Coordinates of C-alpha atoms in Angstrom, one line a residue:
M1 CA -110.6 -79.8 -161.9
K2 CA -109.0 -76.6 -162.5
K3 CA -105.1 -77.1 -161.6
R4 CA -102.8 -73.8 -161.3
S5 CA -99.2 -74.9 -160.2
F6 CA -96.8 -71.7 -159.9
A7 CA -93.8 -75.4 -160.0
L8 CA -91.7 -75.4 -163.7
P9 CA -92.2 -77.6 -165.2
T10 CA -89.1 -80.1 -164.8
A11 CA -90.0 -79.7 -161.4
L12 CA -93.0 -81.3 -162.2
V13 CA -91.2 -84.1 -164.1
C14 CA -89.2 -84.9 -160.7
A15 CA -91.2 -84.5 -158.4
V16 CA -93.4 -87.2 -160.4
T17 CA -90.3 -89.5 -160.5
L18 CA -88.5 -89.0 -157.7
G19 CA -91.5 -89.3 -155.4
G20 CA -92.0 -85.7 -155.1
C21 CA -88.3 -84.7 -154.7
G22 CA -86.0 -83.6 -157.6
V23 CA -82.6 -82.4 -159.7
L24 CA -83.4 -79.0 -160.8
P25 CA -80.9 -77.2 -163.2
G26 CA -77.5 -76.9 -161.5
G27 CA -78.4 -80.3 -159.4
S28 CA -80.8 -78.1 -156.9
Q29 CA -83.2 -80.5 -154.5
K30 CA -86.2 -79.6 -155.0
T31 CA -89.2 -80.5 -153.0
A32 CA -93.0 -81.0 -154.1
V33 CA -95.6 -80.2 -151.6
D34 CA -98.5 -81.0 -153.0
I35 CA -101.7 -78.5 -151.8
W36 CA -105.7 -79.1 -152.3
L37 CA -107.4 -75.8 -152.3
M38 CA -111.4 -75.9 -152.8
Q39 CA -112.5 -73.8 -155.9
D40 CA -113.6 -70.0 -154.3
S41 CA -111.8 -70.1 -151.2
V42 CA -108.8 -67.8 -152.5
S43 CA -108.5 -65.5 -154.9
D44 CA -105.6 -65.6 -158.1
E45 CA -103.8 -62.4 -156.2
F46 CA -103.9 -64.2 -153.0
L47 CA -102.5 -67.4 -153.9
E48 CA -99.7 -66.1 -156.1
R49 CA -98.8 -63.4 -153.5
F50 CA -98.4 -66.8 -150.8
T51 CA -96.6 -69.2 -152.5
S52 CA -94.5 -65.9 -154.1
A53 CA -93.1 -65.0 -151.0
Y54 CA -93.2 -68.9 -149.6
E55 CA -91.2 -70.2 -152.5
K56 CA -88.4 -67.5 -151.6
E57 CA -88.8 -68.1 -148.1
H58 CA -88.1 -71.6 -148.8
P59 CA -86.3 -72.3 -151.5
S60 CA -86.0 -75.8 -151.7
V61 CA -89.8 -76.1 -152.3
E62 CA -92.1 -76.0 -155.0
L63 CA -96.2 -75.5 -154.4
N64 CA -98.4 -77.2 -156.4
V65 CA -101.6 -76.4 -155.9
T66 CA -104.7 -78.0 -157.2
F67 CA -109.1 -76.3 -157.4
Q68 CA -111.0 -79.6 -155.8
E69 CA -115.2 -78.7 -156.8
W70 CA -117.0 -79.6 -153.8
T71 CA -119.9 -82.0 -155.4
G72 CA -118.3 -85.2 -154.6
I73 CA -115.1 -84.0 -152.3
G74 CA -116.0 -86.1 -149.9
K75 CA -115.4 -89.3 -151.7
K76 CA -112.3 -87.6 -153.4
V77 CA -110.0 -87.2 -150.2
M78 CA -111.3 -90.4 -148.7
A79 CA -109.6 -92.0 -151.6
A80 CA -106.1 -90.0 -151.2
L81 CA -106.0 -90.4 -147.8
E82 CA -105.9 -94.4 -148.3
S83 CA -103.7 -93.9 -152.0
D84 CA -100.5 -94.1 -151.1
D85 CA -99.8 -90.8 -153.1
A86 CA -101.6 -88.4 -151.1
P87 CA -101.2 -84.4 -151.7
E88 CA -99.4 -83.2 -148.3
V89 CA -102.0 -80.1 -147.5
I90 CA -105.7 -80.7 -147.7
E91 CA -108.8 -78.1 -147.5
V92 CA -111.6 -79.3 -145.9
G93 CA -115.5 -78.1 -144.8
N94 CA -114.8 -77.4 -140.8
T95 CA -117.9 -79.9 -140.0
Q96 CA -115.9 -82.6 -142.4
V97 CA -112.5 -83.1 -140.4
A98 CA -114.4 -85.9 -137.9
Q99 CA -115.0 -87.9 -141.0
Y100 CA -111.3 -87.9 -142.2
A101 CA -110.3 -88.5 -138.9
Q102 CA -111.9 -92.2 -138.5
S103 CA -110.3 -93.4 -141.0
D104 CA -106.9 -92.8 -138.7
A105 CA -105.5 -91.2 -141.5
L106 CA -104.7 -88.0 -140.3
R107 CA -101.3 -86.3 -138.9
D108 CA -101.9 -85.2 -135.6
L109 CA -101.3 -81.7 -135.0
T110 CA -101.9 -80.9 -131.4
L111 CA -97.9 -80.0 -130.8
E112 CA -98.0 -77.2 -133.7
A113 CA -101.3 -75.8 -133.1
V114 CA -100.3 -75.2 -129.2
R115 CA -96.8 -74.6 -129.8
D116 CA -96.4 -72.8 -132.6
L117 CA -100.1 -71.1 -133.6
G118 CA -101.8 -70.4 -130.7
S119 CA -104.8 -72.5 -130.4
E120 CA -106.3 -71.3 -127.8
E121 CA -107.0 -67.4 -129.5
W122 CA -109.5 -70.1 -132.2
L123 CA -112.3 -69.5 -133.4
P124 CA -114.0 -72.2 -131.7
G125 CA -116.6 -72.8 -134.4
L126 CA -113.6 -73.7 -136.2
A127 CA -110.8 -75.9 -133.7
E128 CA -113.5 -77.8 -132.0
P129 CA -114.7 -79.4 -135.2
G130 CA -111.1 -80.5 -135.8
S131 CA -110.4 -82.0 -132.3
I132 CA -111.0 -85.5 -132.2
N133 CA -110.8 -87.0 -128.9
G134 CA -108.2 -84.6 -128.3
S135 CA -105.9 -84.3 -130.9
Q136 CA -106.2 -81.7 -133.2
Y137 CA -106.1 -82.8 -136.4
G138 CA -107.9 -79.7 -138.5
I139 CA -106.1 -76.7 -138.1
P140 CA -108.2 -73.7 -138.7
W141 CA -108.0 -71.5 -141.7
Y142 CA -111.0 -69.5 -141.9
A143 CA -114.7 -68.5 -141.1
A144 CA -117.5 -66.9 -142.3
N145 CA -120.9 -66.9 -140.4
R146 CA -124.6 -65.5 -141.0
V147 CA -125.1 -61.7 -139.9
V148 CA -128.9 -59.9 -140.7
I149 CA -128.7 -58.1 -144.2
Y150 CA -131.2 -54.6 -143.4
N151 CA -132.2 -52.1 -145.4
K152 CA -131.3 -48.7 -144.4
D153 CA -134.2 -47.4 -146.0
L154 CA -137.0 -49.4 -144.6
F155 CA -135.7 -49.0 -141.6
A156 CA -135.6 -44.9 -141.5
A157 CA -139.4 -45.7 -143.0
A158 CA -140.2 -47.2 -139.9
G159 CA -138.2 -44.8 -137.3
I160 CA -135.9 -47.0 -136.5
T161 CA -132.3 -45.4 -136.6
E162 CA -130.6 -48.0 -134.5
P163 CA -129.8 -52.0 -134.4
P164 CA -131.4 -53.9 -132.4
K165 CA -129.5 -54.9 -129.2
N166 CA -131.2 -58.4 -128.1
R167 CA -133.7 -61.1 -129.3
D168 CA -136.8 -59.0 -127.6
E169 CA -136.1 -55.4 -129.5
W170 CA -135.8 -57.6 -132.7
L171 CA -138.7 -59.0 -132.2
E172 CA -140.2 -55.6 -131.4
I173 CA -138.8 -54.3 -134.7
S174 CA -139.3 -56.9 -136.9
E175 CA -143.4 -57.3 -136.1
K176 CA -142.9 -53.1 -136.9
L177 CA -141.6 -53.1 -139.7
D178 CA -144.0 -55.9 -141.0
G179 CA -146.9 -54.3 -142.6
N180 CA -147.9 -51.6 -145.7
G181 CA -146.3 -54.2 -148.1
V182 CA -143.2 -54.5 -146.4
Q183 CA -141.9 -57.9 -144.9
G184 CA -140.3 -57.0 -141.6
I185 CA -138.0 -61.0 -142.1
Y186 CA -138.1 -62.7 -144.5
L187 CA -136.5 -65.6 -143.3
S188 CA -137.6 -68.9 -144.4
G189 CA -139.3 -72.7 -142.7
Q190 CA -136.4 -74.6 -143.2
D191 CA -133.1 -72.7 -142.6
W192 CA -132.4 -75.2 -139.9
Y193 CA -128.6 -73.8 -139.4
T194 CA -130.4 -70.3 -138.8
L195 CA -132.6 -72.4 -136.0
A196 CA -129.8 -73.9 -134.2
G197 CA -128.3 -70.6 -133.1
F198 CA -131.6 -70.1 -131.5
V199 CA -131.2 -73.8 -129.8
W200 CA -127.6 -72.8 -129.1
D201 CA -128.8 -69.6 -127.8
E202 CA -131.6 -71.3 -124.9
G203 CA -128.4 -74.3 -123.9
G204 CA -130.1 -77.0 -126.1
Q205 CA -128.1 -79.1 -129.1
L206 CA -129.3 -80.9 -132.3
A207 CA -126.8 -83.9 -130.4
V208 CA -125.9 -84.6 -128.3
E209 CA -122.7 -87.5 -127.1
K210 CA -124.0 -90.4 -123.8
G211 CA -121.4 -93.0 -123.2
G212 CA -120.2 -92.9 -127.1
D213 CA -123.3 -93.4 -128.6
W214 CA -124.9 -89.2 -130.5
E215 CA -128.6 -88.9 -130.1
G216 CA -131.4 -86.0 -131.4
A217 CA -132.0 -84.1 -129.1
L218 CA -134.3 -81.2 -130.3
H219 CA -136.8 -82.8 -128.3
T220 CA -135.6 -80.8 -125.2
K221 CA -137.1 -77.8 -122.9
A222 CA -134.1 -75.6 -125.1
A223 CA -134.2 -76.9 -128.3
L224 CA -137.9 -76.8 -128.2
R225 CA -137.6 -72.6 -126.7
G226 CA -135.1 -72.2 -129.8
M227 CA -138.2 -73.6 -132.3
A228 CA -140.4 -71.2 -130.1
F229 CA -137.9 -67.7 -130.9
Y230 CA -137.8 -69.1 -134.8
K231 CA -141.6 -69.2 -135.2
E232 CA -142.3 -65.9 -134.0
L233 CA -139.4 -64.5 -135.5
Q234 CA -140.7 -66.3 -139.1
S235 CA -144.2 -65.1 -138.6
H236 CA -143.0 -61.6 -139.1
G237 CA -142.6 -61.8 -143.5
D238 CA -144.0 -64.1 -145.3
G239 CA -140.8 -66.6 -145.6
P240 CA -142.3 -69.7 -147.3
K241 CA -143.2 -72.7 -144.2
G242 CA -142.4 -75.7 -146.2
A243 CA -138.9 -74.4 -148.4
D244 CA -135.6 -73.5 -147.1
E245 CA -133.4 -70.7 -147.9
V246 CA -132.2 -71.3 -151.2
T247 CA -136.4 -72.4 -152.3
P248 CA -136.1 -69.3 -153.8
P249 CA -133.1 -68.2 -153.3
Q250 CA -133.8 -65.0 -150.8
A251 CA -131.3 -62.8 -151.7
N252 CA -133.1 -62.5 -155.1
V253 CA -136.6 -62.2 -152.4
F254 CA -134.5 -59.4 -150.7
A255 CA -133.9 -57.6 -153.3
K256 CA -137.3 -56.9 -155.4
G257 CA -136.9 -53.9 -152.4
D258 CA -139.5 -54.9 -150.0
V259 CA -138.1 -57.0 -147.4
A260 CA -136.5 -54.7 -144.3
Q261 CA -134.3 -58.2 -143.8
I262 CA -132.3 -61.8 -144.3
I263 CA -130.2 -63.9 -142.2
A264 CA -127.1 -64.3 -144.4
V265 CA -123.5 -64.0 -144.7
P266 CA -122.6 -60.8 -145.9
S267 CA -121.3 -61.9 -149.4
A268 CA -124.9 -62.2 -150.6
V269 CA -124.9 -58.2 -150.7
P270 CA -122.8 -58.4 -154.8
A271 CA -125.7 -60.3 -155.4
I272 CA -128.9 -58.7 -154.0
E273 CA -127.3 -55.5 -155.7
K274 CA -125.9 -57.1 -159.5
T275 CA -129.8 -58.2 -159.0
N276 CA -131.0 -54.7 -158.1
P277 CA -128.5 -51.2 -158.7
A278 CA -130.7 -49.2 -156.9
L279 CA -130.0 -51.2 -153.3
K280 CA -126.1 -50.0 -153.7
G281 CA -124.9 -48.3 -150.6
K282 CA -128.6 -48.6 -149.1
L283 CA -127.4 -52.4 -147.1
G284 CA -126.5 -52.6 -143.8
F285 CA -124.9 -55.4 -141.3
F286 CA -125.5 -56.3 -137.2
P287 CA -125.1 -59.5 -135.8
V288 CA -127.5 -62.0 -135.3
P289 CA -128.4 -60.9 -131.7
G290 CA -128.0 -62.9 -128.4
K291 CA -130.6 -62.6 -125.7
T292 CA -129.5 -60.3 -123.3
A293 CA -126.8 -57.2 -125.1
E294 CA -123.6 -58.6 -122.8
A295 CA -123.1 -61.1 -126.3
P296 CA -124.8 -61.8 -129.9
G297 CA -126.9 -64.8 -130.8
A298 CA -125.0 -67.8 -131.5
V299 CA -124.2 -68.4 -135.0
F300 CA -123.7 -71.2 -136.9
I301 CA -120.0 -71.1 -138.1
G302 CA -119.1 -72.4 -142.0
G303 CA -115.3 -72.6 -143.0
S304 CA -112.2 -74.1 -143.7
D305 CA -109.6 -76.4 -141.9
L306 CA -106.0 -77.7 -143.1
I307 CA -105.5 -81.2 -142.7
V308 CA -102.2 -83.1 -143.4
P309 CA -102.5 -86.3 -144.2
E310 CA -100.0 -89.5 -142.7
N311 CA -99.1 -91.0 -146.3
A312 CA -98.5 -87.8 -147.7
R313 CA -94.5 -88.1 -149.0
E314 CA -93.8 -84.7 -147.8
R315 CA -95.5 -84.8 -143.9
S316 CA -93.0 -81.7 -142.4
A317 CA -93.1 -79.8 -145.4
G318 CA -96.7 -79.5 -146.0
V319 CA -97.2 -79.3 -141.8
D320 CA -95.3 -75.9 -142.8
V321 CA -96.7 -74.8 -145.5
V322 CA -100.2 -75.0 -143.1
K323 CA -98.1 -73.2 -140.1
A324 CA -97.9 -70.2 -142.8
L325 CA -101.4 -70.4 -144.2
A326 CA -102.5 -70.3 -140.7
S327 CA -99.8 -67.9 -139.4
E328 CA -100.9 -64.3 -138.0
K329 CA -99.6 -63.0 -140.7
W330 CA -101.1 -64.7 -143.5
Q331 CA -104.6 -64.7 -141.6
T332 CA -104.2 -61.0 -141.8
E333 CA -103.7 -60.9 -145.3
L334 CA -106.6 -63.6 -146.4
A335 CA -109.2 -61.3 -144.2
L336 CA -108.5 -58.5 -146.5
T337 CA -107.9 -59.9 -149.9
M338 CA -111.4 -62.0 -149.0
N339 CA -113.3 -61.0 -146.5
Y340 CA -113.0 -63.5 -144.7
V341 CA -113.0 -64.0 -140.6
P342 CA -109.7 -65.0 -139.3
N343 CA -108.9 -68.2 -137.5
K344 CA -108.2 -66.0 -134.1
T345 CA -110.7 -63.6 -132.0
T346 CA -107.7 -62.0 -131.5
L347 CA -106.9 -60.6 -135.4
A348 CA -110.9 -59.6 -135.7
G349 CA -109.8 -55.6 -135.5
V350 CA -107.7 -56.2 -139.2
I351 CA -111.1 -56.1 -140.7
E352 CA -113.1 -53.4 -139.1
G353 CA -113.7 -51.0 -141.8
N354 CA -115.2 -54.0 -143.8
E355 CA -118.9 -53.7 -142.1
G356 CA -120.2 -56.3 -143.3
T357 CA -117.3 -58.9 -142.5
A358 CA -116.9 -56.8 -138.9
A359 CA -120.3 -58.0 -138.4
M360 CA -119.7 -61.6 -139.5
A361 CA -116.2 -61.5 -136.8
V362 CA -118.3 -60.1 -133.9
G363 CA -120.8 -63.2 -134.3
A364 CA -117.9 -65.6 -134.9
A365 CA -117.1 -65.5 -130.9
Q366 CA -119.8 -67.3 -130.1
G367 CA -119.9 -69.4 -133.3
R368 CA -120.8 -72.9 -133.0
A369 CA -120.1 -75.9 -135.6
T370 CA -122.7 -79.3 -136.2
P371 CA -122.5 -82.1 -133.9
N372 CA -118.8 -83.6 -133.6
S373 CA -119.7 -86.9 -135.0
P374 CA -118.1 -89.2 -138.3
Q375 CA -121.8 -89.4 -139.4
W376 CA -123.4 -86.3 -139.1
A377 CA -123.2 -85.9 -143.2
A378 CA -125.4 -88.8 -142.6
V379 CA -128.3 -86.4 -141.0
E380 CA -127.6 -83.8 -143.8
A381 CA -128.2 -86.3 -146.6
D382 CA -131.7 -86.9 -145.8
N383 CA -132.5 -83.8 -143.0
P384 CA -135.4 -84.2 -140.7
I385 CA -135.1 -81.1 -139.0
K386 CA -135.9 -79.3 -142.3
P387 CA -139.6 -81.1 -141.9
Y388 CA -140.0 -80.4 -138.2
M389 CA -139.5 -77.0 -138.8
T390 CA -141.9 -76.9 -141.6
A391 CA -145.0 -78.7 -139.4
V392 CA -144.0 -76.6 -136.3
L393 CA -144.5 -73.6 -138.5
Q394 CA -147.9 -75.2 -139.9
G395 CA -149.4 -75.2 -136.5
Q396 CA -148.4 -79.3 -135.6
D397 CA -147.6 -80.2 -132.1
A398 CA -143.9 -79.4 -131.0
V399 CA -143.2 -81.7 -128.4
R400 CA -144.2 -84.3 -130.7
E401 CA -142.8 -83.5 -134.0
A402 CA -139.5 -82.6 -132.2
R403 CA -139.3 -86.5 -130.9
A404 CA -139.8 -88.1 -134.3
A405 CA -136.8 -85.8 -135.6
S406 CA -134.6 -86.4 -132.7
G407 CA -135.5 -90.3 -133.7
R408 CA -134.4 -89.7 -136.5
I409 CA -131.9 -88.1 -136.0
T410 CA -130.4 -90.8 -133.9
A411 CA -130.9 -93.4 -136.2
A412 CA -128.8 -91.6 -138.9
L413 CA -126.2 -91.1 -136.5
R414 CA -125.9 -94.8 -135.3
P415 CA -125.3 -96.5 -138.8

């Protein structure tokens, strides 16, 4: 665990001994606000600027930031929520909020969301997972989503002068690019986040809630249409049918220079260029195309929400920090510093100069999240969507395999 603290040593001692509020030299009172952020979610530069500005505006507050690893974070957050001394602010994955809210240990932030933070403009893929039974427990912080990264030289060699406007055009150019030693697109067989977007575009779902219970929905006609499109797109390359996008890492495959397209977050580009410096300046981006030119395709939005535990000693101070981090000023700073998508659709313009992030922002407007069930993590732990996809790509009956996968999802969602 890596800890970065911007509090004075005396303040830290007082925070421990006096329950978060202590006396500094000169008799002044300080309120210690403990914040858990995830490793690498923000840079030192951003954190230092925010901390300095916030403490200048709130001289009675000291911010103590601890960085956490994603591995094992679920158990650690749950333990904190059950303790008598939770941090005031915790960054969590947007799809994790339902799991934590089930414990009844989160502060309801609905009032602040509506009154102070303009929640009507939030990205749905961040806002909806943070809303449980009509109450907002997770405040959207930042987003990232997949786009299409393409090799400009290979597009030019194939006579393709502009990105596709819809899915039909996307299939056409992918087929045109495929051949003569070039893969039209590298799409692994188990990239289920990408599949989810195609399912949503068709009006389908991964799982649906009925009468308070969740059940798998991959066998519906809409979801099957999404899988059929995935199969056709995947056929215009040599992606492995029995592996996901990290086996092997698709950035490494793309870096060889003979792949025209991959579907990934723009942050994959530095790794690609490091592996093959000859590609520097030759990579472009466009949003995942939708069924029509009127809107981009639906995409899975990853990112983070901010929560405030009910048992934190300085809950009100924690809420104020969350409001600052989610404000338009610091959302703009965060987007420009970290190349994230801001939490509001109305802030998309602040990253227009960055081609990759701008493409993400366009797609983020159609962003969605995984089913908002507290048990969804159990689905991903032994993910039945992956072998289902492989079976269909290998020629097995799609309806039969989808029904089997839906049954496994239902079982995981009903412990």
